[in-house]
PDB file of C-alpha atoms in Angstrom:
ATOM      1  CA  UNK A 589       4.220  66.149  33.988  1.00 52.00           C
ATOM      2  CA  UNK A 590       1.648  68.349  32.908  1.00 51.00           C
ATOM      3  CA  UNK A 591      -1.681  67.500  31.605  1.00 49.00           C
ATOM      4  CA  UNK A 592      -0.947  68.275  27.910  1.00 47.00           C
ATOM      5  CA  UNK A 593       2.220  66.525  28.126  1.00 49.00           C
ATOM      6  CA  UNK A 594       0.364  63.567  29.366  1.00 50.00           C
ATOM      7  CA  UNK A 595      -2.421  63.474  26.721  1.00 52.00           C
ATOM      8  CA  UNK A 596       0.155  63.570  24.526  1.00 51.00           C
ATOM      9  CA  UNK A 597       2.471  60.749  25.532  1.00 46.00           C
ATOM     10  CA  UNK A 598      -1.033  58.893  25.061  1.00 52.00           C
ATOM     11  CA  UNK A 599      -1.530  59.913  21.620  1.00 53.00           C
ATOM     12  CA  UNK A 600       1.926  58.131  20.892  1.00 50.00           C
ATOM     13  CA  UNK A 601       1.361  55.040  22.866  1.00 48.00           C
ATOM     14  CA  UNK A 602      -1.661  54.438  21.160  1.00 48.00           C
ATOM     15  CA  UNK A 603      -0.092  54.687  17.840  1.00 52.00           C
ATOM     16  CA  UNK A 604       2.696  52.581  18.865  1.00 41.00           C
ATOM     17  CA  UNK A 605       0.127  49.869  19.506  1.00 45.00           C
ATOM     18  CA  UNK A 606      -1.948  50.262  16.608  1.00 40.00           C
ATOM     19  CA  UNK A 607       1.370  50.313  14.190  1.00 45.00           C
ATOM     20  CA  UNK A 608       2.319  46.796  15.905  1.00 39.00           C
ATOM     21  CA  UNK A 609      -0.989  45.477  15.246  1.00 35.00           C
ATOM     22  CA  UNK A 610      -0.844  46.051  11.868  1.00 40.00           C
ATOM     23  CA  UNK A 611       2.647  44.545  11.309  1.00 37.00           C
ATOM     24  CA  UNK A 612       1.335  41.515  13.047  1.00 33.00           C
ATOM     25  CA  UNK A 613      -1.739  41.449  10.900  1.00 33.00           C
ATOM     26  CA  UNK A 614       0.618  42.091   7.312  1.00 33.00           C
ATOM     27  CA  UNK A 615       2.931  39.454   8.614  1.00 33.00           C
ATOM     28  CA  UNK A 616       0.073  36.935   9.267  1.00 30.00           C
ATOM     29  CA  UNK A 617      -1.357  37.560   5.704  1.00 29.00           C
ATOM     30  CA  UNK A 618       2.050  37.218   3.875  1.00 29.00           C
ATOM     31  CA  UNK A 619       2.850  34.180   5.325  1.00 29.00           C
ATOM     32  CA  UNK A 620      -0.882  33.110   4.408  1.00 29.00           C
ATOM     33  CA  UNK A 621      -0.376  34.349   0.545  1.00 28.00           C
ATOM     34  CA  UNK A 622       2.767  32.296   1.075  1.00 27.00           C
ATOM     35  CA  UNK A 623       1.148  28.607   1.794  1.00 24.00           C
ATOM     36  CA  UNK A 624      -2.084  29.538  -0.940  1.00 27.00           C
ATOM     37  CA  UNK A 625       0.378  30.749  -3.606  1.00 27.00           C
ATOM     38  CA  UNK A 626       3.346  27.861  -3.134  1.00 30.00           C
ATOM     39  CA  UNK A 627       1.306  25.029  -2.066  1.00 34.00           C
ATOM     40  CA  UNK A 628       3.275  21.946  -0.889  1.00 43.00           C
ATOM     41  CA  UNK A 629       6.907  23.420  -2.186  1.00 42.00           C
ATOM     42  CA  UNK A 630       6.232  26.442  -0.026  1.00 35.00           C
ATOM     43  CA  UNK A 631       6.133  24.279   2.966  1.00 48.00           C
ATOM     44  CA  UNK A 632       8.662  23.367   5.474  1.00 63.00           C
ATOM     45  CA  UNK A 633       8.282  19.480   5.099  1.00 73.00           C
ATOM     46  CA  UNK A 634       9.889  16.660   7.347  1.00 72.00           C
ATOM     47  CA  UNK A 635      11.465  13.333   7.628  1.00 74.00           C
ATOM     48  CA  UNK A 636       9.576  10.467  10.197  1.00 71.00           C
ATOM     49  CA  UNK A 637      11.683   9.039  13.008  1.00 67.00           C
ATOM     50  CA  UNK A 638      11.910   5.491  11.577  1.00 69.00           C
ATOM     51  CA  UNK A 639      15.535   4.928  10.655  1.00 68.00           C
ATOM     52  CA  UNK A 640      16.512   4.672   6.909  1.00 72.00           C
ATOM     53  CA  UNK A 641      17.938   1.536   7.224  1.00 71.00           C
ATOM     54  CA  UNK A 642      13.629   0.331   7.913  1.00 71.00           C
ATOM     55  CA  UNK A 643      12.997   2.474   4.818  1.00 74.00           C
ATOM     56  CA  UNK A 644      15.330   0.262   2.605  1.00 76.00           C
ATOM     57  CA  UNK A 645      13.335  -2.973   4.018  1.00 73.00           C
ATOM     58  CA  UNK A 646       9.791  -1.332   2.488  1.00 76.00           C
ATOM     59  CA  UNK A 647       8.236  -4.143   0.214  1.00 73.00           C
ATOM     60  CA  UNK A 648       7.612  -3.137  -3.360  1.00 76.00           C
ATOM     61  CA  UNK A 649       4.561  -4.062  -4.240  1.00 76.00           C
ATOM     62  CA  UNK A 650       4.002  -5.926  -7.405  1.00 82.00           C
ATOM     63  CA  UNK A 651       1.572  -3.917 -10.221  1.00 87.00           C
ATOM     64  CA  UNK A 652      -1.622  -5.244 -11.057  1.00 88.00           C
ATOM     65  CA  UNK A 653      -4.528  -3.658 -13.269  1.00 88.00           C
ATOM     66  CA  UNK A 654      -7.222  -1.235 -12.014  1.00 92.00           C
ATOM     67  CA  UNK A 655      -9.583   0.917 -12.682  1.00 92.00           C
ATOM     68  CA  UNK A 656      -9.480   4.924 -12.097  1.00 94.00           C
ATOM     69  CA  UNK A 657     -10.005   6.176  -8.758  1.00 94.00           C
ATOM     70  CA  UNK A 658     -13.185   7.612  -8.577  1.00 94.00           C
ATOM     71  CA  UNK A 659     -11.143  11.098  -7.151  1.00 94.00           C
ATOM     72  CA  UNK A 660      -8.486  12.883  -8.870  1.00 95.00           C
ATOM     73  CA  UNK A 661      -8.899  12.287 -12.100  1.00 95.00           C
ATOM     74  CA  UNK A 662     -11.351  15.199 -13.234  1.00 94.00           C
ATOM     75  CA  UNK A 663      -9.590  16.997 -16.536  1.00 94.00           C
ATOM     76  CA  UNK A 664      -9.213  19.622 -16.856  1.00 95.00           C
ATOM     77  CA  UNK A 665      -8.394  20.811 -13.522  1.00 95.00           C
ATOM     78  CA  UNK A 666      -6.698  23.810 -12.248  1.00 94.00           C
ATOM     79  CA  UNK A 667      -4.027  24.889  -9.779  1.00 93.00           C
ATOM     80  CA  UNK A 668      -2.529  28.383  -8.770  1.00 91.00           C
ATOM     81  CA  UNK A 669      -4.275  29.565 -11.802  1.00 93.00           C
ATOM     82  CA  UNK A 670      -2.814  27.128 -13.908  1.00 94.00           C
ATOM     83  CA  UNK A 671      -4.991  24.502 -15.994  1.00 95.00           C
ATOM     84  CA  UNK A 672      -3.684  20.472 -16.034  1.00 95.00           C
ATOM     85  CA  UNK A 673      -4.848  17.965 -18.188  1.00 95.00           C
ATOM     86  CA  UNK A 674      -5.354  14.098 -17.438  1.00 95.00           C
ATOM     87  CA  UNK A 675      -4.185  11.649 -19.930  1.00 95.00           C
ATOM     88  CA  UNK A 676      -6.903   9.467 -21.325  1.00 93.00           C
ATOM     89  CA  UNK A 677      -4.464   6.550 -20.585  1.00 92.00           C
ATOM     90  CA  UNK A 678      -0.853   6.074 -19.140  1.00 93.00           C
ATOM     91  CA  UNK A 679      -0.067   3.607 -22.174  1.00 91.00           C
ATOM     92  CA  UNK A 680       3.359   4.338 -23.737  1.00 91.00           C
ATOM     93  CA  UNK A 681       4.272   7.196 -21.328  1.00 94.00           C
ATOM     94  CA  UNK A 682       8.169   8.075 -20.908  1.00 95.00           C
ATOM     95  CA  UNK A 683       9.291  11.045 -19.683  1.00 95.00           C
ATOM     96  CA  UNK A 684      12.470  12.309 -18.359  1.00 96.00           C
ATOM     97  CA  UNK A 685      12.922  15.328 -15.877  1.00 96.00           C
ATOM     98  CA  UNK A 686      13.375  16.095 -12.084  1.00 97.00           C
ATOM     99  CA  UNK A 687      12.199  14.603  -9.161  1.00 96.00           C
ATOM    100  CA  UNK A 688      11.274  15.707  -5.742  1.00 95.00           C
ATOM    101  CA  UNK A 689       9.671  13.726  -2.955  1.00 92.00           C
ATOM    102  CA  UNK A 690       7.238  15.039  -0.111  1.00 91.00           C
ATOM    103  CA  UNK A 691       7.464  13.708   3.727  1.00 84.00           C
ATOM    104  CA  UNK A 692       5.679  13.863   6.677  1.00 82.00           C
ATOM    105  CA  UNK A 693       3.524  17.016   6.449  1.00 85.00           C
ATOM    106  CA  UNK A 694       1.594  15.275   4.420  1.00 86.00           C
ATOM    107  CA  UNK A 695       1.761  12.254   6.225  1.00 86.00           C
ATOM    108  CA  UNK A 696      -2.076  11.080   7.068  1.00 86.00           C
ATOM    109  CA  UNK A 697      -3.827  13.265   5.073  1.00 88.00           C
ATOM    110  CA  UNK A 698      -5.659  12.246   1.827  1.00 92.00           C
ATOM    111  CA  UNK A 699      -3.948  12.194  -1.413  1.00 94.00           C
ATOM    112  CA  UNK A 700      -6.207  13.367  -4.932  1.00 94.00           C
ATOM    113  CA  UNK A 701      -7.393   9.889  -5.306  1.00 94.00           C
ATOM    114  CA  UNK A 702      -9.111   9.884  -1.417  1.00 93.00           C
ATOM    115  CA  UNK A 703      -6.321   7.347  -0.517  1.00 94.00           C
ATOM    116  CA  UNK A 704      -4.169   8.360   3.063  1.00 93.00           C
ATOM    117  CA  UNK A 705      -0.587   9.088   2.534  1.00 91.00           C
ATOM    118  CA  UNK A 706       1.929   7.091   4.540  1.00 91.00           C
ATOM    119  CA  UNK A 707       5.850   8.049   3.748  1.00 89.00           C
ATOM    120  CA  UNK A 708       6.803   4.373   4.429  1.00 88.00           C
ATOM    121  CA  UNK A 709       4.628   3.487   1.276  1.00 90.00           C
ATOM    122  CA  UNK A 710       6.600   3.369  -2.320  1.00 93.00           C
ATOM    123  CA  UNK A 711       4.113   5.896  -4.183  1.00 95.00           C
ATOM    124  CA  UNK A 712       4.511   9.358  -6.242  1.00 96.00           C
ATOM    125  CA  UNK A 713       2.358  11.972  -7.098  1.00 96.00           C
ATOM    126  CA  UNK A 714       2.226  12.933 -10.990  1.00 97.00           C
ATOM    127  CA  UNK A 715      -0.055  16.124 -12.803  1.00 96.00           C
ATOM    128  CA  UNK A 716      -1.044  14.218 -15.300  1.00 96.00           C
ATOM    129  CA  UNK A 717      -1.018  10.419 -15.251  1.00 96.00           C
ATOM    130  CA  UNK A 718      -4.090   8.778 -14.464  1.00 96.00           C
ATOM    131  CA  UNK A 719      -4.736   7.714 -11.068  1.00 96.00           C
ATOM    132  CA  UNK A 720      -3.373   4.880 -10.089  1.00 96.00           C
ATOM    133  CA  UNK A 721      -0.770   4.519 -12.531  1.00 96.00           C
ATOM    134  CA  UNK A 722       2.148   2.166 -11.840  1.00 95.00           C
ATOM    135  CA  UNK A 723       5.334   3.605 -13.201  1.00 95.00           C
ATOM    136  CA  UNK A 724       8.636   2.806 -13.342  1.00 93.00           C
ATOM    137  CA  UNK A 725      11.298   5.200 -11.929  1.00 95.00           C
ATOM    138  CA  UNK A 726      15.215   5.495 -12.544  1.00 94.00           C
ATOM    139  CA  UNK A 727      17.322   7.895 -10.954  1.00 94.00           C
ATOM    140  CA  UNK A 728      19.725   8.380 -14.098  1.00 96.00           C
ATOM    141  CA  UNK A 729      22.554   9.807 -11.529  1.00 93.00           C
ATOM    142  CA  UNK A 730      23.037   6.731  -9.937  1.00 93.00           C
ATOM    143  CA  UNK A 731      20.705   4.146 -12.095  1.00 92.00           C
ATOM    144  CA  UNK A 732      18.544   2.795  -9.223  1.00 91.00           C
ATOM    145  CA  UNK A 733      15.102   1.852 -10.027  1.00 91.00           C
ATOM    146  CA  UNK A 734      11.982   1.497  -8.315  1.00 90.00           C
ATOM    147  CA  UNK A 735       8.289   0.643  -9.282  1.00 92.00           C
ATOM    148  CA  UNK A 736       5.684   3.165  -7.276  1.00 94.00           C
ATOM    149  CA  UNK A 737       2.033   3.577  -7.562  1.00 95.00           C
ATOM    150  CA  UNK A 738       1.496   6.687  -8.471  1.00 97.00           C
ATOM    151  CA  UNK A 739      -2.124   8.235  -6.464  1.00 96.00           C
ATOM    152  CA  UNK A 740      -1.804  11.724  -6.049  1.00 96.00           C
ATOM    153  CA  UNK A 741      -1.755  15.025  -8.151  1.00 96.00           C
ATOM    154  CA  UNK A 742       1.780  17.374  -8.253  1.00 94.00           C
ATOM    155  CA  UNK A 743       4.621  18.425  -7.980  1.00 95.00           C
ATOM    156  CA  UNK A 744       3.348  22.088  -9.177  1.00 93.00           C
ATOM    157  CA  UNK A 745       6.169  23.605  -8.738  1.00 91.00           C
ATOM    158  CA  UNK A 746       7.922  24.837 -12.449  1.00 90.00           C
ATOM    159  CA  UNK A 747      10.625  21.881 -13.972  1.00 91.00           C
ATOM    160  CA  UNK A 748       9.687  18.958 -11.948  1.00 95.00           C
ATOM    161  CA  UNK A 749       7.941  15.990 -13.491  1.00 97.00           C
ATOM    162  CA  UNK A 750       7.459  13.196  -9.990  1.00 97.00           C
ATOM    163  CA  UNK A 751       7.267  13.694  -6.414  1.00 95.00           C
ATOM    164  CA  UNK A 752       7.782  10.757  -4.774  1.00 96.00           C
ATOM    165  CA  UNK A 753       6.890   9.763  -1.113  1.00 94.00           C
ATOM    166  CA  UNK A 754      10.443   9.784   1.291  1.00 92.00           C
ATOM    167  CA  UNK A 755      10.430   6.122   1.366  1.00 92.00           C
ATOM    168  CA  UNK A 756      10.469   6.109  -2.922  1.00 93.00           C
ATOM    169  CA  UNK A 757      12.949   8.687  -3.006  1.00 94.00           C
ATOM    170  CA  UNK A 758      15.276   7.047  -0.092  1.00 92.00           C
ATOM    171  CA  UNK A 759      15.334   3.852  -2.149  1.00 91.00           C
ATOM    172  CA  UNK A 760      16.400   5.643  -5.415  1.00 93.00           C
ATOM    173  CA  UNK A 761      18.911   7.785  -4.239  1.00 92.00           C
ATOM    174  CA  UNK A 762      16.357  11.116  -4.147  1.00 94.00           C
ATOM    175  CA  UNK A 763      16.775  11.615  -1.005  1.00 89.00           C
ATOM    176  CA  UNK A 764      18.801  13.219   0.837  1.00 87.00           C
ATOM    177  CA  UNK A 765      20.021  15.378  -2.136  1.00 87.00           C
ATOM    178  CA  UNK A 766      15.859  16.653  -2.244  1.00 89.00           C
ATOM    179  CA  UNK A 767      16.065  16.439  -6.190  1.00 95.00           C
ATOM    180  CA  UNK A 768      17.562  14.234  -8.786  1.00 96.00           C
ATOM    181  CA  UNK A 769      16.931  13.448 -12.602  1.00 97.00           C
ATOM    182  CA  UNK A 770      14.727  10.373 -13.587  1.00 97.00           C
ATOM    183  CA  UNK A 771      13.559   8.799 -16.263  1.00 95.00           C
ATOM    184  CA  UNK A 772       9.380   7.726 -15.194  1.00 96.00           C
ATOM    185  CA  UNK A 773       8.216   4.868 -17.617  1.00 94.00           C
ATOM    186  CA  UNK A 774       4.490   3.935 -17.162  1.00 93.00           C
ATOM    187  CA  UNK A 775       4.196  -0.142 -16.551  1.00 91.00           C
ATOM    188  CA  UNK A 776       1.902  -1.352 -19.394  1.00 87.00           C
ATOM    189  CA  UNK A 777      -1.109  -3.366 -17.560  1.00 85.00           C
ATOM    190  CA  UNK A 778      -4.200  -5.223 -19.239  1.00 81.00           C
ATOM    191  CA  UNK A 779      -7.634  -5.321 -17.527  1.00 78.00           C
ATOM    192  CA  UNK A 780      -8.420  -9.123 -16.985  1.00 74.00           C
ATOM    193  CA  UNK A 781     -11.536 -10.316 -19.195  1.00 60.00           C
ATOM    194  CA  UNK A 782     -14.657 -11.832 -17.847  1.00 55.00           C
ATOM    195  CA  UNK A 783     -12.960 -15.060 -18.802  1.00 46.00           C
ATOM    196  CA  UNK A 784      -9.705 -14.945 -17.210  1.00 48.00           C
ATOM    197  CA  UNK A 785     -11.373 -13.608 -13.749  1.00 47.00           C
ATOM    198  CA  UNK A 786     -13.736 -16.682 -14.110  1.00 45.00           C
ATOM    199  CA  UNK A 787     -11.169 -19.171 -14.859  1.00 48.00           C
ATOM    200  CA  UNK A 788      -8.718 -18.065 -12.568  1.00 44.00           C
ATOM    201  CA  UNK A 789     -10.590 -17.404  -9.122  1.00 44.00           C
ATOM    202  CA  UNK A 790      -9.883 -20.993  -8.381  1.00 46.00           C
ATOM    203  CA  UNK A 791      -5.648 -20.992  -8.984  1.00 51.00           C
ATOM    204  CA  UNK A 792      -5.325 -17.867  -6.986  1.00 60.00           C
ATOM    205  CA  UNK A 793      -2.076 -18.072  -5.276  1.00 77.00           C
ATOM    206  CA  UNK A 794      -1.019 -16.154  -2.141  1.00 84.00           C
ATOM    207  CA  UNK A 795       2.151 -15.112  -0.627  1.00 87.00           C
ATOM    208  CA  UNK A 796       3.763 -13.315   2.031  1.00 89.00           C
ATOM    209  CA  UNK A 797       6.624 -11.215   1.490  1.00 89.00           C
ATOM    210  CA  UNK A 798       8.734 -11.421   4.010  1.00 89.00           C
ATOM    211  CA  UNK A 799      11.727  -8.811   3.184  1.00 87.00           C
ATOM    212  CA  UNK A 800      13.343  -7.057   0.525  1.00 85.00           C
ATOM    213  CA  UNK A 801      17.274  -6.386   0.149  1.00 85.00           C
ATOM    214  CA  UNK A 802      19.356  -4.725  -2.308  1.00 83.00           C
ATOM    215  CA  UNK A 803      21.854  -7.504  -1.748  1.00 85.00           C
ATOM    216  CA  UNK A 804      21.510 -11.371  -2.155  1.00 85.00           C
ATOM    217  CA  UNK A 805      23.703 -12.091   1.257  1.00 87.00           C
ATOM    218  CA  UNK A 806      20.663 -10.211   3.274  1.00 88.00           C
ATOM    219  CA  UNK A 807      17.811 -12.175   1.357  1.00 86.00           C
ATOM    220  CA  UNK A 808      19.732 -15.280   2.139  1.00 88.00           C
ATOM    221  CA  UNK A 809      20.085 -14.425   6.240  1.00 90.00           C
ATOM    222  CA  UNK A 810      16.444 -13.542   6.060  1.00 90.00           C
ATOM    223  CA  UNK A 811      15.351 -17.208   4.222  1.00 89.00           C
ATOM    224  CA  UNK A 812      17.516 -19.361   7.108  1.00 89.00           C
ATOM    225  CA  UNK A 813      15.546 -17.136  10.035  1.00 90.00           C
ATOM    226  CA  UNK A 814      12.266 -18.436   8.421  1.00 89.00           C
ATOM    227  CA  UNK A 815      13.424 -22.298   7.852  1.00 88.00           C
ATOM    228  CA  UNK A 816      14.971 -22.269  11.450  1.00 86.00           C
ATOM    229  CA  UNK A 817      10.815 -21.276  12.235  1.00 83.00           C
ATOM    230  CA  UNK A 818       9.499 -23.439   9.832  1.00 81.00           C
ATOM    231  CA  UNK A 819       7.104 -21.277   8.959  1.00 82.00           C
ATOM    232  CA  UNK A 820       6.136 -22.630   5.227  1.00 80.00           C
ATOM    233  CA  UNK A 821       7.934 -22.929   1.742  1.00 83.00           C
ATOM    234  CA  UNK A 822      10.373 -20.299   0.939  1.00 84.00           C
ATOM    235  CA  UNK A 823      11.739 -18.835  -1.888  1.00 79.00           C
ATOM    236  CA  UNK A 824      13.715 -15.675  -3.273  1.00 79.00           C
ATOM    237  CA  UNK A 825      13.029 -13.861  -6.726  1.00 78.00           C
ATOM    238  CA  UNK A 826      13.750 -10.525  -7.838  1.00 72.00           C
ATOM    239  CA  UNK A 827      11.434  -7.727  -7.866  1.00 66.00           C
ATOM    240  CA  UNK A 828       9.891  -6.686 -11.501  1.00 58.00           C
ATOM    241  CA  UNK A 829      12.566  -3.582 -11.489  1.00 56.00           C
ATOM    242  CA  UNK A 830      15.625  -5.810 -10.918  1.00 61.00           C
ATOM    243  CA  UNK A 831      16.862  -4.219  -8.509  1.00 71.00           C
ATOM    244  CA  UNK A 832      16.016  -6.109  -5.025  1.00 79.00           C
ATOM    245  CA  UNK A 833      15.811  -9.575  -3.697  1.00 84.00           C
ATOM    246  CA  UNK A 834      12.182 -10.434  -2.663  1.00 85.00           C
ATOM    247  CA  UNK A 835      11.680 -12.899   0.344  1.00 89.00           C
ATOM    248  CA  UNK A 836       8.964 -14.895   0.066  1.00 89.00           C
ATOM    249  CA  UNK A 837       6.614 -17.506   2.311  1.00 89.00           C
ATOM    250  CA  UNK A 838       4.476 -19.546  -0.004  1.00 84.00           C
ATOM    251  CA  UNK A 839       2.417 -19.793  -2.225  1.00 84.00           C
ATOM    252  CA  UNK A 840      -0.798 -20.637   0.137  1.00 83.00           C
ATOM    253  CA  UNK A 841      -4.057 -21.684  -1.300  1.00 82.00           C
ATOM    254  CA  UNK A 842      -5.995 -19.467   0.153  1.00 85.00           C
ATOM    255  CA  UNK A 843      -5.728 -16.131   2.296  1.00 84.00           C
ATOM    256  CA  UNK A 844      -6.482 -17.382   5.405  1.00 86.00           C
ATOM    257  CA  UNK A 845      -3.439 -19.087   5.414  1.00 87.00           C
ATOM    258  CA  UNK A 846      -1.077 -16.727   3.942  1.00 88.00           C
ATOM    259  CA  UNK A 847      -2.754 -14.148   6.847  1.00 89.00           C
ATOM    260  CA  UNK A 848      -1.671 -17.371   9.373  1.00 90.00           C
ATOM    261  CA  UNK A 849       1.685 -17.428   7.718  1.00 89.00           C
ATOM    262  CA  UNK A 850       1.813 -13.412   8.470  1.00 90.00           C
ATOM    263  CA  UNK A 851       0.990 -13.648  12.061  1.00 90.00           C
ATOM    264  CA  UNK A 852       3.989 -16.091  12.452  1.00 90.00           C
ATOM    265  CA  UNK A 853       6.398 -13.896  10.983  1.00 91.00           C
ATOM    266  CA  UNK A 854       5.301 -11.270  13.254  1.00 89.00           C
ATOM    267  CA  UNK A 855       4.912 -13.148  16.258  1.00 90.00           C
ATOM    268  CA  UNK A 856       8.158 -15.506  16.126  1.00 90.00           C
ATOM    269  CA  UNK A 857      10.478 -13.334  14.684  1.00 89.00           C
ATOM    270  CA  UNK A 858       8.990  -9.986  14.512  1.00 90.00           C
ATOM    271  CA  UNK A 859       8.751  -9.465  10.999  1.00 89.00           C
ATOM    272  CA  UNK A 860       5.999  -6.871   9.347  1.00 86.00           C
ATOM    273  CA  UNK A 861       5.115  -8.949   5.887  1.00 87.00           C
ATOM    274  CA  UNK A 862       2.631  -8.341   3.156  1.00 87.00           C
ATOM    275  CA  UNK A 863       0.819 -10.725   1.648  1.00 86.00           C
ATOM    276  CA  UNK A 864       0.691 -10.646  -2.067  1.00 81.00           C
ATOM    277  CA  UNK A 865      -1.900 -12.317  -4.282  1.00 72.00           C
TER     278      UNK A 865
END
């Protein structure tokens, strides 16, 4: 090979490997611009390990009054160069529109409000509903409804009202189908007076839920594994949205006993319970 020959072959090489290095640099900004410009819909998004059949089991939590999270609730704000405004209250809100739901991506990290997001939790994430806002959500394709605490800020993507966490949107019916049409009804709540907190701090009343079924039968196989333990008083009641059977141990006088109550659930038959007050 001769010596010009050579210098040329070079010449090419060199260009070869500069042209690659700038496809890998273009492809590394697109998919960049992609994630900045789609936000959470642009992302591939997951479901945890824990089988559905533990999702369906999640407690719902029962709504209670309280004041607005010191995060998230700035107005205006703006995303993707789009401004969103904050309601001054959630009174009287009913909308209807789609739903999504959002999974273990975001699993851990903080929502708008500064709270951590756990998919096994029954919340949503709304643009403009004050944060917390409890809410009341029907899936109008197969008329399932839930109550979820709504904490964080989206969906942003165009024509969708709710995102709900994967175990909200298992229990309605969102999920697997990824979207679904609802009807989101905000849960009217009163701050308690000066006089009611005083009044009341001595009737408190705990309890610790112990399951939650969509069917009677299940609530029923759940209360004779407690008696057989004789862990405390039992009883069954449905949950404010009607649509599951509530297990609970109780009530207890005060929390150290509803927390003892807990630890027997756990340790005698294995059973993760929440204590409600």
């Amino acid at each position: 090979m001769t010596r010009a020959s050579s210098r040329g072959l070079r010449r090419r090489n060199s260009r070869l490997q500069i042209q690659a290095v700038g496809a890998i640099l273009t492809a590394v900004l697109l998919s960049g611009c992609t994630r900045l410009s789609g936000g959470r819909d642009a992302e591939a998004d997951g479901i945890p390990s824990r089988p559905i059949s533990k999702v369906m089991e999640v407690a719902e939590s029962q709504p209670k009054w309280e004041p607005r999270a010191k995060l998230g609730n700035h107005s205006p704000y703006e995303v993707f160069g789009k401004t969103y405004h904050v309601l001054s209250t959630a009174d009287g809100y009913d909308e209807t529109g789609i739903a999504s739901w959002y999974g273990t991506k975001f699993h851990g990290r903080k929502t708008s409000s500064g709270e951590i997001y756990d998919v096994y939790q029954l919340s949503a994430a709304h643009r403009s509903l004050p944060l917390p806002t409890w809410v009341k959500v029907t899936n109008l394709e197969n008329k399932r409804t839930l109550v979820v605490r709504v904490n964080d800020r989206g969906p942003f993507k165009e024509g969708r009202i709710i995102d709900l966490s994967y175990a909200a949107a298992v229990r309605l019916g969102v999920f697997p189908a990824g979207t679904a049409k609802v009807r989101v009804e905000a849960i009217p709540l009163e701050k308690p007076s000066r006089f009611s907190r005083s009044t009341t701090a001595q009737q408190t009343r705990y309890f610790v839920q112990a399951g939650a079924f969509r069917e009677r039968s299940n609530a029923a196989q759940l209360e004779a594994r407690i008696k057989a333990k004789d862990i405390g008083r039992i009883s069954t009641e449905r949950s404010l949205a009607g649509n599951l059977f509530r297990v609970l141990v109780g009530p207890f006088a005060t929390r150290s006993e509803a927390e003892s109550a807990k630890r027997k659930l756990r340790s005698r038959l294995g059973i993760r319970a929440l204590i409600i007050d």
